[in-house]
Coordinates of C-alpha atoms in Angstrom, one line a residue:
Chain I
M1 CA 16.3 -12.5 -18.3
L2 CA 14.3 -9.3 -18.0
F3 CA 17.4 -7.3 -18.8
A4 CA 18.1 -9.3 -22.0
F5 CA 15.7 -7.1 -23.8
V6 CA 18.0 -4.1 -23.6
D7 CA 18.3 -2.4 -26.9
N8 CA 21.8 -2.8 -28.3
N9 CA 22.0 -0.2 -31.1
H10 CA 25.6 0.9 -30.5
T11 CA 28.4 -0.7 -32.5
N12 CA 31.0 0.3 -29.8
V13 CA 31.8 -2.9 -28.0
K14 CA 32.7 -1.2 -24.7
E15 CA 29.5 0.8 -24.8
E16 CA 27.5 -2.4 -25.4
E17 CA 29.2 -4.1 -22.5
M18 CA 28.3 -1.2 -20.3
R19 CA 24.7 -1.2 -21.4
K20 CA 24.5 -5.0 -20.5
Y21 CA 26.1 -4.7 -17.1
L22 CA 24.8 -1.3 -15.9
P23 CA 21.2 -2.5 -15.0
W24 CA 22.7 -5.3 -13.0
T25 CA 25.0 -2.9 -11.3
V26 CA 22.0 -0.7 -10.5
L27 CA 20.2 -3.7 -9.1
V28 CA 23.0 -4.9 -6.9
L29 CA 23.9 -1.5 -5.5
S30 CA 20.3 -0.6 -4.7
F31 CA 19.7 -4.0 -3.1
A32 CA 22.7 -3.5 -0.9
F33 CA 21.5 0.0 0.0
F34 CA 18.0 -1.2 1.0
A35 CA 19.4 -4.3 2.8
I36 CA 21.7 -2.1 4.9
L37 CA 18.7 0.2 5.9
A38 CA 16.2 -2.6 6.3
T39 CA 14.8 -3.6 9.7
R40 CA 16.1 -6.9 11.0
T41 CA 13.5 -7.6 13.7
F42 CA 9.8 -7.4 14.1
S43 CA 9.1 -3.7 13.7
W44 CA 6.1 -1.3 13.6
W45 CA 8.0 1.6 11.9
F46 CA 6.3 3.3 9.0
V47 CA 3.5 0.8 8.6
P48 CA 2.4 -1.4 11.6
D49 CA 1.0 -4.4 9.8
S50 CA 4.1 -6.7 9.8
G51 CA 2.6 -8.9 12.5
D52 CA -0.1 -9.9 10.0
W53 CA 2.4 -10.9 7.3
L54 CA 4.6 -12.8 9.7
A55 CA 1.6 -14.7 11.2
S56 CA 0.2 -15.4 7.7
A57 CA 3.6 -16.7 6.5
H58 CA 3.9 -19.0 9.6
M59 CA 0.4 -20.4 9.8
W60 CA -2.5 -20.9 7.4
L61 CA -4.7 -17.9 8.1
V62 CA -6.8 -15.5 6.1
P63 CA -4.9 -12.2 6.4
Q64 CA -6.5 -8.8 6.5
P65 CA -8.8 -7.9 3.6
V66 CA -8.7 -8.7 0.8
G67 CA -6.3 -11.6 1.1
Y68 CA -3.0 -10.8 -0.7
P69 CA -2.8 -14.4 -1.8
L70 CA 0.5 -14.2 -3.8
Y71 CA 2.3 -12.4 -1.0
V72 CA 1.0 -14.9 1.6
L73 CA 2.1 -17.9 -0.6
L74 CA 5.5 -16.4 -1.1
G75 CA 5.7 -15.9 2.7
H76 CA 5.0 -19.5 3.3
F77 CA 7.6 -20.5 0.7
L78 CA 10.2 -18.4 2.3
N79 CA 9.2 -19.7 5.8
A80 CA 10.0 -23.2 4.5
L81 CA 13.6 -22.2 3.8
P82 CA 16.2 -22.0 6.5
G83 CA 16.9 -18.6 8.2
D84 CA 15.1 -16.0 10.2
L85 CA 11.6 -15.3 8.8
V86 CA 11.8 -11.5 9.4
L87 CA 15.0 -11.2 7.5
K88 CA 13.8 -13.4 4.6
L89 CA 10.6 -11.5 4.2
V90 CA 12.2 -8.1 4.3
L91 CA 15.2 -8.9 2.1
V92 CA 13.4 -10.9 -0.6
L93 CA 9.9 -9.4 -0.8
S94 CA 10.8 -5.8 0.0
C95 CA 14.5 -5.0 -0.6
L96 CA 15.0 -7.3 -3.7
S97 CA 11.6 -6.3 -5.2
S98 CA 12.5 -2.6 -4.9
A99 CA 16.0 -3.2 -6.3
I100 CA 14.4 -4.8 -9.3
T101 CA 12.0 -1.8 -9.6
V102 CA 14.9 0.6 -9.5
A103 CA 16.8 -1.4 -12.2
L104 CA 13.6 -1.5 -14.4
T105 CA 13.0 2.2 -13.9
Y106 CA 16.6 2.8 -15.0
L107 CA 16.0 0.6 -18.1
I108 CA 12.7 2.2 -19.0
S109 CA 14.2 5.7 -18.6
L110 CA 17.1 4.7 -20.8
R111 CA 14.9 3.2 -23.4
L112 CA 12.6 6.1 -23.6
T113 CA 15.2 8.9 -23.5
G114 CA 18.4 7.1 -24.8
K115 CA 20.4 9.0 -22.3
K116 CA 22.4 7.1 -19.6
L117 CA 22.9 10.2 -17.4
I118 CA 19.1 10.8 -17.2
A119 CA 18.5 7.1 -16.5
T120 CA 21.2 7.1 -13.7
A121 CA 19.8 10.3 -12.2
C122 CA 16.3 8.8 -12.1
A123 CA 17.6 5.5 -10.6
I124 CA 19.3 7.4 -7.8
L125 CA 16.3 9.7 -7.3
L126 CA 13.9 6.7 -6.9
T127 CA 16.3 4.8 -4.6
G128 CA 16.5 7.7 -2.2
S129 CA 12.9 8.8 -2.6
A130 CA 11.3 9.0 0.9
V131 CA 8.2 6.9 0.5
F132 CA 9.9 4.3 -1.8
L133 CA 12.7 3.9 0.7
T134 CA 10.5 3.4 3.7
Q135 CA 8.4 0.7 2.0
S136 CA 11.5 -1.0 0.7
T137 CA 13.0 -1.6 4.1
I138 CA 10.1 -3.1 6.1
I139 CA 7.8 -6.1 5.9
E140 CA 5.0 -4.9 3.6
Q141 CA 3.6 -5.9 0.2
Y142 CA 3.8 -2.5 -1.5
A143 CA 7.4 -3.0 -2.7
L144 CA 6.5 -6.3 -4.4
L145 CA 3.3 -4.8 -5.8
T146 CA 5.3 -1.8 -7.3
C147 CA 7.9 -4.2 -8.7
L148 CA 5.2 -6.3 -10.5
L149 CA 3.5 -3.2 -11.9
T150 CA 6.8 -1.7 -13.1
T151 CA 7.6 -5.1 -14.8
A152 CA 4.2 -5.0 -16.5
L153 CA 5.0 -1.5 -17.8
W154 CA 8.4 -2.6 -19.0
F155 CA 6.8 -5.4 -21.0
F156 CA 4.2 -2.9 -22.3
I157 CA 7.0 -0.8 -23.7
L158 CA 8.5 -4.0 -25.3
D159 CA 5.0 -4.8 -26.7
K160 CA 4.9 -8.2 -25.0
K161 CA 1.1 -8.2 -24.3
Y162 CA 0.8 -11.6 -22.7
L163 CA 3.7 -10.8 -20.3
V164 CA 1.9 -7.5 -19.4
A165 CA -1.2 -9.5 -18.7
I166 CA 0.7 -12.0 -16.5
F167 CA 2.4 -9.4 -14.4
L168 CA -0.8 -7.4 -14.0
G169 CA -2.4 -10.6 -12.8
L170 CA 0.4 -11.2 -10.4
A171 CA 0.3 -7.6 -9.1
I172 CA -3.4 -7.9 -8.5
S173 CA -2.8 -11.2 -6.6
V174 CA -0.4 -9.3 -4.3
H175 CA -2.7 -6.3 -3.7
V176 CA -6.2 -5.7 -5.0
F177 CA -5.4 -2.1 -5.7
A178 CA -3.6 -3.2 -8.9
L179 CA -7.1 -4.3 -10.1
I180 CA -8.2 -0.7 -10.4
I181 CA -4.9 0.2 -12.1
A182 CA -5.2 -2.7 -14.5
L183 CA -8.8 -1.7 -15.3
L184 CA -7.7 1.9 -16.0
W185 CA -4.9 0.6 -18.3
F186 CA -7.3 -1.6 -20.2
V187 CA -9.8 1.2 -20.6
S188 CA -7.1 3.5 -21.9
L189 CA -6.3 0.8 -24.5
I190 CA -9.9 0.3 -25.5
R191 CA -9.3 1.3 -29.1
E192 CA -6.8 -1.6 -29.3
W193 CA -9.3 -4.1 -27.7
R194 CA -8.9 -6.6 -30.5
Q195 CA -5.2 -7.1 -29.5
W196 CA -5.8 -6.9 -25.7
W197 CA -9.0 -8.9 -25.0
K198 CA -7.1 -12.3 -24.9
P199 CA -4.4 -11.0 -22.6
A200 CA -7.1 -9.5 -20.4
I201 CA -8.7 -12.9 -20.0
L202 CA -5.3 -14.3 -19.0
T203 CA -5.1 -11.6 -16.3
A204 CA -8.6 -12.6 -15.1
I205 CA -7.6 -16.3 -14.9
I206 CA -4.6 -15.5 -12.8
I207 CA -6.7 -13.4 -10.4
V208 CA -9.3 -16.2 -10.1
V209 CA -6.7 -18.9 -9.4
F210 CA -4.9 -16.9 -6.7
Y211 CA -8.0 -15.5 -5.0
S212 CA -9.6 -19.0 -4.9
F213 CA -6.8 -19.7 -2.5
V214 CA -8.3 -17.0 -0.1
L215 CA -11.7 -18.7 -0.4
L216 CA -10.1 -22.0 0.2
L217 CA -8.5 -20.7 3.5
M218 CA -12.0 -19.4 4.5
Y219 CA -13.5 -22.8 3.7
L220 CA -10.8 -24.7 5.7
P221 CA -10.9 -24.6 9.6
T222 CA -8.3 -21.8 9.8
P223 CA -8.4 -19.4 12.8
R224 CA -11.3 -16.9 12.4
L225 CA -9.1 -14.0 13.4
L226 CA -9.4 -11.7 10.4
A227 CA -12.1 -13.4 8.4
G228 CA -15.1 -15.7 8.9
G229 CA -15.9 -19.0 7.1
L230 CA -16.9 -19.4 3.5
N231 CA -20.4 -17.9 3.4
I232 CA -22.0 -14.8 1.8
A233 CA -22.3 -12.7 5.0
S234 CA -18.7 -13.4 5.9
I235 CA -17.4 -12.6 2.4
K236 CA -19.4 -9.4 2.4
M237 CA -18.0 -8.4 5.8
Y238 CA -14.5 -9.3 4.7
L239 CA -14.7 -7.3 1.4
F240 CA -16.6 -4.2 2.5
G241 CA -16.6 -4.2 6.3
I242 CA -13.6 -2.0 6.8
S243 CA -13.0 -0.4 3.3
G244 CA -16.5 1.0 3.2
G245 CA -15.8 3.2 6.2
I246 CA -12.3 4.3 5.0
V247 CA -12.1 4.6 1.3
G248 CA -13.1 8.1 0.1
T249 CA -14.6 9.1 3.4
M250 CA -12.2 11.8 4.5
S251 CA -14.0 15.0 5.3
I252 CA -13.5 18.2 3.4
F253 CA -12.4 19.9 6.6
E254 CA -9.4 17.6 6.8
A255 CA -8.5 18.2 3.2
P256 CA -6.1 21.2 3.8
H257 CA -4.0 19.3 6.3
R258 CA -3.9 16.2 4.1
F259 CA -3.0 18.2 1.0
L260 CA -0.2 20.0 2.8
M261 CA 1.2 16.8 4.3
I262 CA 1.0 14.8 1.0
G263 CA 2.6 17.8 -0.8
A264 CA 5.4 17.8 1.8
V265 CA 5.9 14.0 1.3
L266 CA 6.0 14.4 -2.5
L267 CA 8.6 17.2 -2.2
T268 CA 10.6 15.0 0.2
S269 CA 10.4 12.2 -2.3
F270 CA 11.0 13.9 -5.7
S271 CA 11.7 17.6 -5.0
V272 CA 12.6 19.5 -8.3
A273 CA 12.1 16.3 -10.4
L274 CA 8.3 17.1 -10.1
I275 CA 8.8 20.0 -12.6
P276 CA 10.1 18.0 -15.5
A277 CA 7.6 15.3 -14.6
V278 CA 4.7 17.7 -15.0
K279 CA 6.2 19.2 -18.2
A280 CA 6.5 15.7 -19.7
L281 CA 2.7 15.3 -19.7
R282 CA 2.4 17.3 -22.9
P283 CA 1.9 15.8 -25.4
L284 CA 0.4 12.6 -24.0
D285 CA 1.1 9.2 -25.6
R286 CA 0.2 5.6 -24.7
I287 CA 3.0 5.2 -22.2
K288 CA 2.3 8.5 -20.5
I289 CA -1.4 7.7 -20.2
L290 CA -0.5 4.5 -18.3
L291 CA 1.8 6.4 -16.0
L292 CA -0.9 9.0 -15.4
C293 CA -3.4 6.2 -14.6
N294 CA -1.1 5.0 -11.8
I295 CA -0.4 8.5 -10.5
L296 CA -4.0 9.8 -10.5
F297 CA -5.6 6.8 -9.0
I298 CA -3.0 6.6 -6.1
L299 CA -3.2 10.4 -5.5
W300 CA -7.0 10.2 -5.4
Y301 CA -6.9 7.3 -2.8
V302 CA -4.2 9.0 -0.6
L303 CA -6.0 12.3 -0.7
T304 CA -9.5 11.1 0.0
C305 CA -9.0 8.1 2.4
I306 CA -9.8 8.8 6.0
D307 CA -6.8 6.8 7.2
P308 CA -4.0 9.3 7.7
I309 CA -1.2 6.7 7.1
T310 CA -2.2 5.9 3.5
W311 CA 0.8 7.9 2.4
H312 CA 2.6 4.6 2.1
Y313 CA 0.6 3.9 -1.1
L314 CA 2.6 6.7 -2.8
I315 CA 5.3 4.0 -3.4
I316 CA 3.1 2.7 -6.2
L317 CA 3.3 6.0 -8.1
S318 CA 7.0 6.6 -7.4
P319 CA 8.4 4.8 -10.5
S320 CA 5.8 6.5 -12.7
V321 CA 6.7 10.0 -11.5
V322 CA 10.4 9.3 -11.9
I323 CA 9.9 8.0 -15.5
L324 CA 7.9 11.1 -16.3
A325 CA 10.7 13.2 -14.9
A326 CA 13.1 11.3 -17.2
L327 CA 10.9 12.1 -20.2
G328 CA 10.8 15.8 -19.1
L329 CA 14.5 16.0 -18.6
A330 CA 15.2 14.7 -22.1
G331 CA 13.8 17.9 -23.4
L332 CA 15.9 20.1 -21.2
S333 CA 19.5 21.1 -21.1
K334 CA 22.1 19.0 -19.2
K335 CA 22.3 21.4 -16.3
Y336 CA 18.8 20.4 -15.2
V337 CA 19.8 16.8 -15.2
Y338 CA 22.7 17.6 -12.9
V339 CA 20.4 19.5 -10.6
V340 CA 18.1 16.5 -10.4
L341 CA 21.0 14.1 -9.9
S342 CA 22.4 16.3 -7.1
V343 CA 19.0 16.6 -5.4
G344 CA 18.6 12.8 -5.7
I345 CA 22.0 12.2 -4.0
I346 CA 21.1 14.7 -1.2
L347 CA 17.7 13.1 -0.6
L348 CA 19.3 9.7 -0.7
S349 CA 21.8 10.8 2.0
L350 CA 19.2 12.5 4.2
N351 CA 16.5 9.9 3.9
S352 CA 19.0 7.1 4.6
Y353 CA 19.5 8.6 8.0
Y354 CA 16.1 10.0 9.0
L355 CA 14.1 7.2 7.4
N356 CA 16.5 4.4 8.3
A357 CA 14.2 1.5 9.4
N358 CA 17.1 -0.4 11.0
R359 CA 18.3 2.6 13.1
L360 CA 14.7 3.6 14.1
T361 CA 13.9 0.0 15.1
N362 CA 17.1 -0.3 17.2
Q363 CA 16.4 3.1 18.8
D364 CA 12.8 2.2 19.8
P365 CA 12.1 -1.6 19.5
M366 CA 8.5 -1.3 20.6
A367 CA 7.2 -4.2 18.4
S368 CA 9.9 -6.7 19.5
S369 CA 9.5 -5.6 23.2
Y370 CA 5.7 -6.2 22.9
Y371 CA 6.4 -9.6 21.3
D372 CA 8.8 -10.6 24.1
E373 CA 6.2 -9.5 26.7
L374 CA 3.6 -11.7 25.0
M375 CA 5.9 -14.7 24.9
S376 CA 6.6 -14.3 28.6
L377 CA 2.8 -14.4 29.6
P378 CA 1.5 -17.7 31.1
N379 CA 0.2 -20.1 28.5
N380 CA -3.6 -20.1 27.9
S381 CA -3.8 -16.4 29.0
I382 CA -6.6 -14.4 27.5
V383 CA -5.3 -11.3 25.8
V384 CA -7.8 -8.5 25.2
T385 CA -6.9 -6.0 22.5
E386 CA -8.3 -4.1 19.5
P387 CA -7.7 -4.7 15.8
G388 CA -4.5 -3.2 14.6
Q389 CA -0.8 -3.7 15.4
Y390 CA -1.4 -5.1 18.9
S391 CA -3.8 -7.9 17.6
L392 CA -1.5 -8.6 14.6
G393 CA 1.5 -8.9 16.9
L394 CA -0.5 -11.2 19.1
F395 CA -1.3 -13.4 16.0
Y396 CA 2.4 -13.5 15.2
A397 CA 3.2 -14.7 18.7
M398 CA 0.4 -17.3 18.4
S399 CA 1.8 -18.4 15.0
N400 CA 5.2 -19.1 16.7
G401 CA 3.5 -21.6 19.1
K402 CA 2.6 -19.3 22.0
Q403 CA -0.7 -20.5 23.5
L404 CA -2.7 -17.3 24.0
I405 CA -6.4 -16.7 23.6
P406 CA -7.2 -13.6 21.5
L407 CA -10.2 -11.6 22.6
I408 CA -10.4 -8.8 20.0
Y409 CA -12.7 -5.9 20.8
P410 CA -15.2 -5.2 19.3
Y411 CA -15.5 -8.4 17.3
I412 CA -18.2 -9.9 19.6
D413 CA -19.9 -6.6 20.4
T414 CA -20.6 -4.4 17.4
W415 CA -18.7 -5.8 14.4
K416 CA -20.6 -9.1 14.6
F417 CA -17.5 -10.7 13.1
V418 CA -19.0 -13.7 11.5
D419 CA -17.9 -17.0 13.0
Y420 CA -15.5 -15.4 15.5
S421 CA -17.5 -16.2 18.7
A422 CA -18.2 -19.7 17.5
W423 CA -14.6 -20.2 16.6
L424 CA -13.4 -18.9 20.1
A425 CA -15.8 -21.2 21.9
S426 CA -14.9 -24.3 19.9
T427 CA -11.1 -23.7 19.9
Y428 CA -10.5 -22.7 23.5
D429 CA -11.8 -23.8 26.9
I430 CA -13.4 -20.5 27.7
K431 CA -16.9 -19.2 28.1
V432 CA -17.8 -16.8 25.3
G433 CA -20.5 -14.3 26.2
D434 CA -22.6 -11.8 24.2
S435 CA -20.0 -9.1 24.6
T436 CA -16.3 -8.6 25.3
I437 CA -17.1 -7.4 28.9
S438 CA -19.4 -10.4 29.6
T439 CA -16.7 -12.8 28.2
I440 CA -14.1 -11.2 30.5
Q441 CA -16.5 -11.4 33.5
D442 CA -17.3 -15.0 32.8
N443 CA -13.7 -16.1 32.7
L444 CA -12.2 -14.0 35.5
G445 CA -10.6 -16.2 38.1
K446 CA -10.4 -19.1 35.7
E447 CA -7.8 -17.7 33.3
N448 CA -5.2 -15.0 33.4
I449 CA -6.7 -12.1 31.4
Y450 CA -4.5 -9.3 30.1
Y451 CA -5.4 -6.0 28.4
V452 CA -3.1 -4.5 25.7
G453 CA -3.5 -0.9 24.6
L454 CA -2.7 2.6 25.6
P455 CA -4.9 4.2 28.2
D456 CA -6.6 6.5 25.7
T457 CA -7.5 3.8 23.2
L458 CA -10.4 1.4 23.5
D459 CA -12.2 4.2 25.4
K460 CA -15.4 2.3 25.4
L461 CA -13.9 -0.7 27.0
Q462 CA -11.1 0.4 29.2
P463 CA -13.2 2.4 31.8
H464 CA -15.0 -0.8 32.7
L465 CA -11.9 -2.7 33.5
A466 CA -9.9 -2.8 36.8
L467 CA -6.3 -3.0 35.7
S468 CA -3.2 -3.7 37.6
G469 CA 0.4 -3.1 36.5
V470 CA 1.9 -0.6 34.2
G471 CA 3.2 -0.8 30.7
L472 CA 1.8 -2.0 27.4
I473 CA 0.3 -5.3 28.8
T474 CA -1.6 -5.0 32.1
Q475 CA -3.6 -7.6 33.9
I476 CA -7.4 -7.4 34.2
E477 CA -8.4 -8.0 37.8
G478 CA -12.0 -7.2 37.6
V479 CA -14.9 -5.6 35.7
R480 CA -16.4 -2.3 37.1
Chain J
M1 CA 14.5 28.5 -13.5
I2 CA 12.4 30.5 -10.9
W3 CA 10.1 27.4 -10.5
W4 CA 13.1 25.2 -9.8
I5 CA 14.3 27.5 -7.1
L6 CA 10.8 27.8 -5.5
V7 CA 10.3 24.0 -5.5
L8 CA 13.8 23.6 -4.0
V9 CA 13.1 26.0 -1.2
A10 CA 9.7 24.4 -0.6
S11 CA 11.4 21.0 -0.4
V12 CA 13.9 22.3 2.2
I13 CA 11.1 23.9 4.3
S14 CA 8.8 20.9 4.1
Y15 CA 11.5 18.3 4.8
P16 CA 11.3 18.3 8.6
F17 CA 7.5 18.2 8.6
A18 CA 7.4 15.4 6.1
V19 CA 10.0 13.3 8.0
K20 CA 8.0 13.8 11.2
Y21 CA 4.8 12.6 9.3
L22 CA 6.6 9.6 7.8
A23 CA 8.8 8.4 10.7
I24 CA 6.0 7.1 12.9
Q25 CA 5.7 3.9 14.8
L26 CA 2.1 4.1 16.0
P27 CA -1.0 5.1 14.1
Y28 CA -1.2 8.8 13.7
A29 CA -2.5 10.2 16.9
R30 CA -4.1 13.4 15.6
M31 CA -7.8 13.9 16.1
I32 CA -9.4 14.3 12.8
V33 CA -12.8 15.8 11.8
I34 CA -15.3 13.4 10.3
S35 CA -18.2 14.6 8.3
N36 CA -20.6 13.5 5.6
F37 CA -19.3 16.3 3.4
T38 CA -16.2 14.5 2.1
L39 CA -13.5 15.6 -0.3
N40 CA -14.6 12.7 -2.5
L41 CA -18.1 14.2 -2.8
L42 CA -16.7 17.5 -3.9
L43 CA -14.5 15.8 -6.5
I44 CA -17.5 13.9 -7.8
L45 CA -19.5 17.1 -8.0
L46 CA -16.7 18.8 -9.9
A47 CA -16.2 15.9 -12.2
V48 CA -20.0 15.7 -12.9
G49 CA -20.0 19.5 -13.6
A50 CA -17.1 19.3 -16.0
L51 CA -18.2 16.1 -17.8
S52 CA -21.9 16.7 -18.2
P53 CA -21.7 19.4 -21.0
L54 CA -19.3 17.2 -22.9
I55 CA -21.5 14.1 -22.5
T56 CA -24.6 16.1 -23.4
K57 CA -23.0 17.4 -26.6
K58 CA -21.9 13.8 -27.5
L59 CA -25.3 12.2 -26.8
F60 CA -27.6 15.0 -28.0
P61 CA -25.6 17.1 -30.5
K62 CA -28.6 19.2 -31.5
A63 CA -30.2 19.6 -28.1
P64 CA -30.3 23.0 -26.3
K65 CA -27.5 23.8 -23.9
W66 CA -29.6 23.7 -20.7
L67 CA -30.0 19.9 -21.3
F68 CA -26.7 19.4 -19.5
I69 CA -28.5 20.1 -16.2
P70 CA -30.7 16.9 -16.2
V71 CA -27.7 15.0 -17.6
A72 CA -25.6 16.2 -14.7
C73 CA -28.3 15.1 -12.3
V74 CA -28.5 11.6 -13.8
L75 CA -24.7 11.4 -13.8
A76 CA -24.5 12.4 -10.1
V77 CA -27.1 9.8 -9.1
V78 CA -25.3 7.1 -11.1
C79 CA -22.0 8.1 -9.3
V80 CA -23.7 7.9 -5.9
Y81 CA -25.1 4.4 -6.6
I82 CA -21.7 3.2 -7.9
L83 CA -20.1 4.3 -4.7
K84 CA -22.8 2.7 -2.6
F85 CA -22.4 -0.5 -4.6
L86 CA -18.6 -0.3 -3.9
G87 CA -19.4 -0.2 -0.2
M88 CA -18.8 3.4 0.7
R89 CA -20.7 4.5 3.7
T90 CA -21.5 8.0 5.1
R91 CA -20.1 9.1 8.4
I92 CA -21.2 11.6 11.0

């Protein structure tokens, strides 16, 4: 349906047939490529949040801020279908989404340049691009987000304003980042506000409908693991509790290292294609301004966020860079296209080995080993850990029916996680104190209590604990 | 063509570092410096400095050139309040 809008100007029937089937060929081949490289089991490679998505797809739970409602709903839908949940989430929401993105990038490049060779080179470049590849082969929402944004761009080029609005709304419902991108798009189109104000309202309606679902989950008695109940304090904590300390707070002294690493990542993703991409910026037009909005916002976030693994957001700008490269290559001689094509093939080959999620997960299956260890603990054990991949993996085990009691540090102590203490006390037969240490102390002897984390993490908690055993999960025998 | 060769060489040199940075399973274990002097603050100061003469010229076309200084101050204060409203906190 998307590809039915391909421009058929050629009178040559064979050429027309090729133009009709080529996007589908690109889609199928890139899907097969991502599917082969995709992780098949619970994995922490590249981004360690998959426990959250698996838990949120399996049970009704407010996921990490700020909700990702469309992704969670799609996860529940896929969970209702037969088959392994990990495979379904990674193949449908990541691999297929990215394959559609590659096909759309091919179509957009073809439409804007009229040259099949350039479009093909760009499709190959995007498929093998480092960050794009990593996010297309794991359980994360960035591939779906990028797909929806690229679809919005495609419909913008076709001047289908309401479809642009719908896909922007859906993108925002997958990840709130798209809200800033959508706002930048609408601001850049401010001179055409008469044509865009109604579609903008449609986008707003879609956002309200989907994010009402997050508020509904807060209202219902869902586990208070990542969000509190429906009240102002809880919503404020949910929206700004973590982001306020992360977004834009990277120190100037860290900047040289961050610039170097992001520069290295961009070179590993696009290499020489960056040159025609930069050249294409002059002169600017409506489409290039939208592409620039995507690129500049994501670059700002990745370069100024204190979290060092925010490089994975670069997937969002990947199609935009490749499309700009296509526009730049259209003004250059064919030899440069062949250079970009060759570099794309080399990067695809190298990255398909070194950034192969399936190979890396088989080589070091830490996540699934941790999951198996959790599943082997006695029922009704208390598991003490910190927010992050360990707690999210714990929630995944709990969503699969394992009866474990999550004691997340420092929810009770310093984060004053709204409703968490009350929820713990009402849900489990344990005594909940004023702090994590007092809660452990009050329940020693009554329940098995385990501690999850490396020795040098949780440095405020771990020195107080008498631990026995070795490995990732150790038993707490006492409090010092 | 010289730029293409330079970027190609830079790509080859940076590849092993980038792969090491990307192919991780745990959160990045490097100690990072935290400070209230953030890159964001510097970018805001640069943006305010670049935009304030343009804004002054637009708002007050006949005003003297030095008027960009108070306009820059107002712009900077507005930026700080917007960031505070968005939930950004300082760190030490």
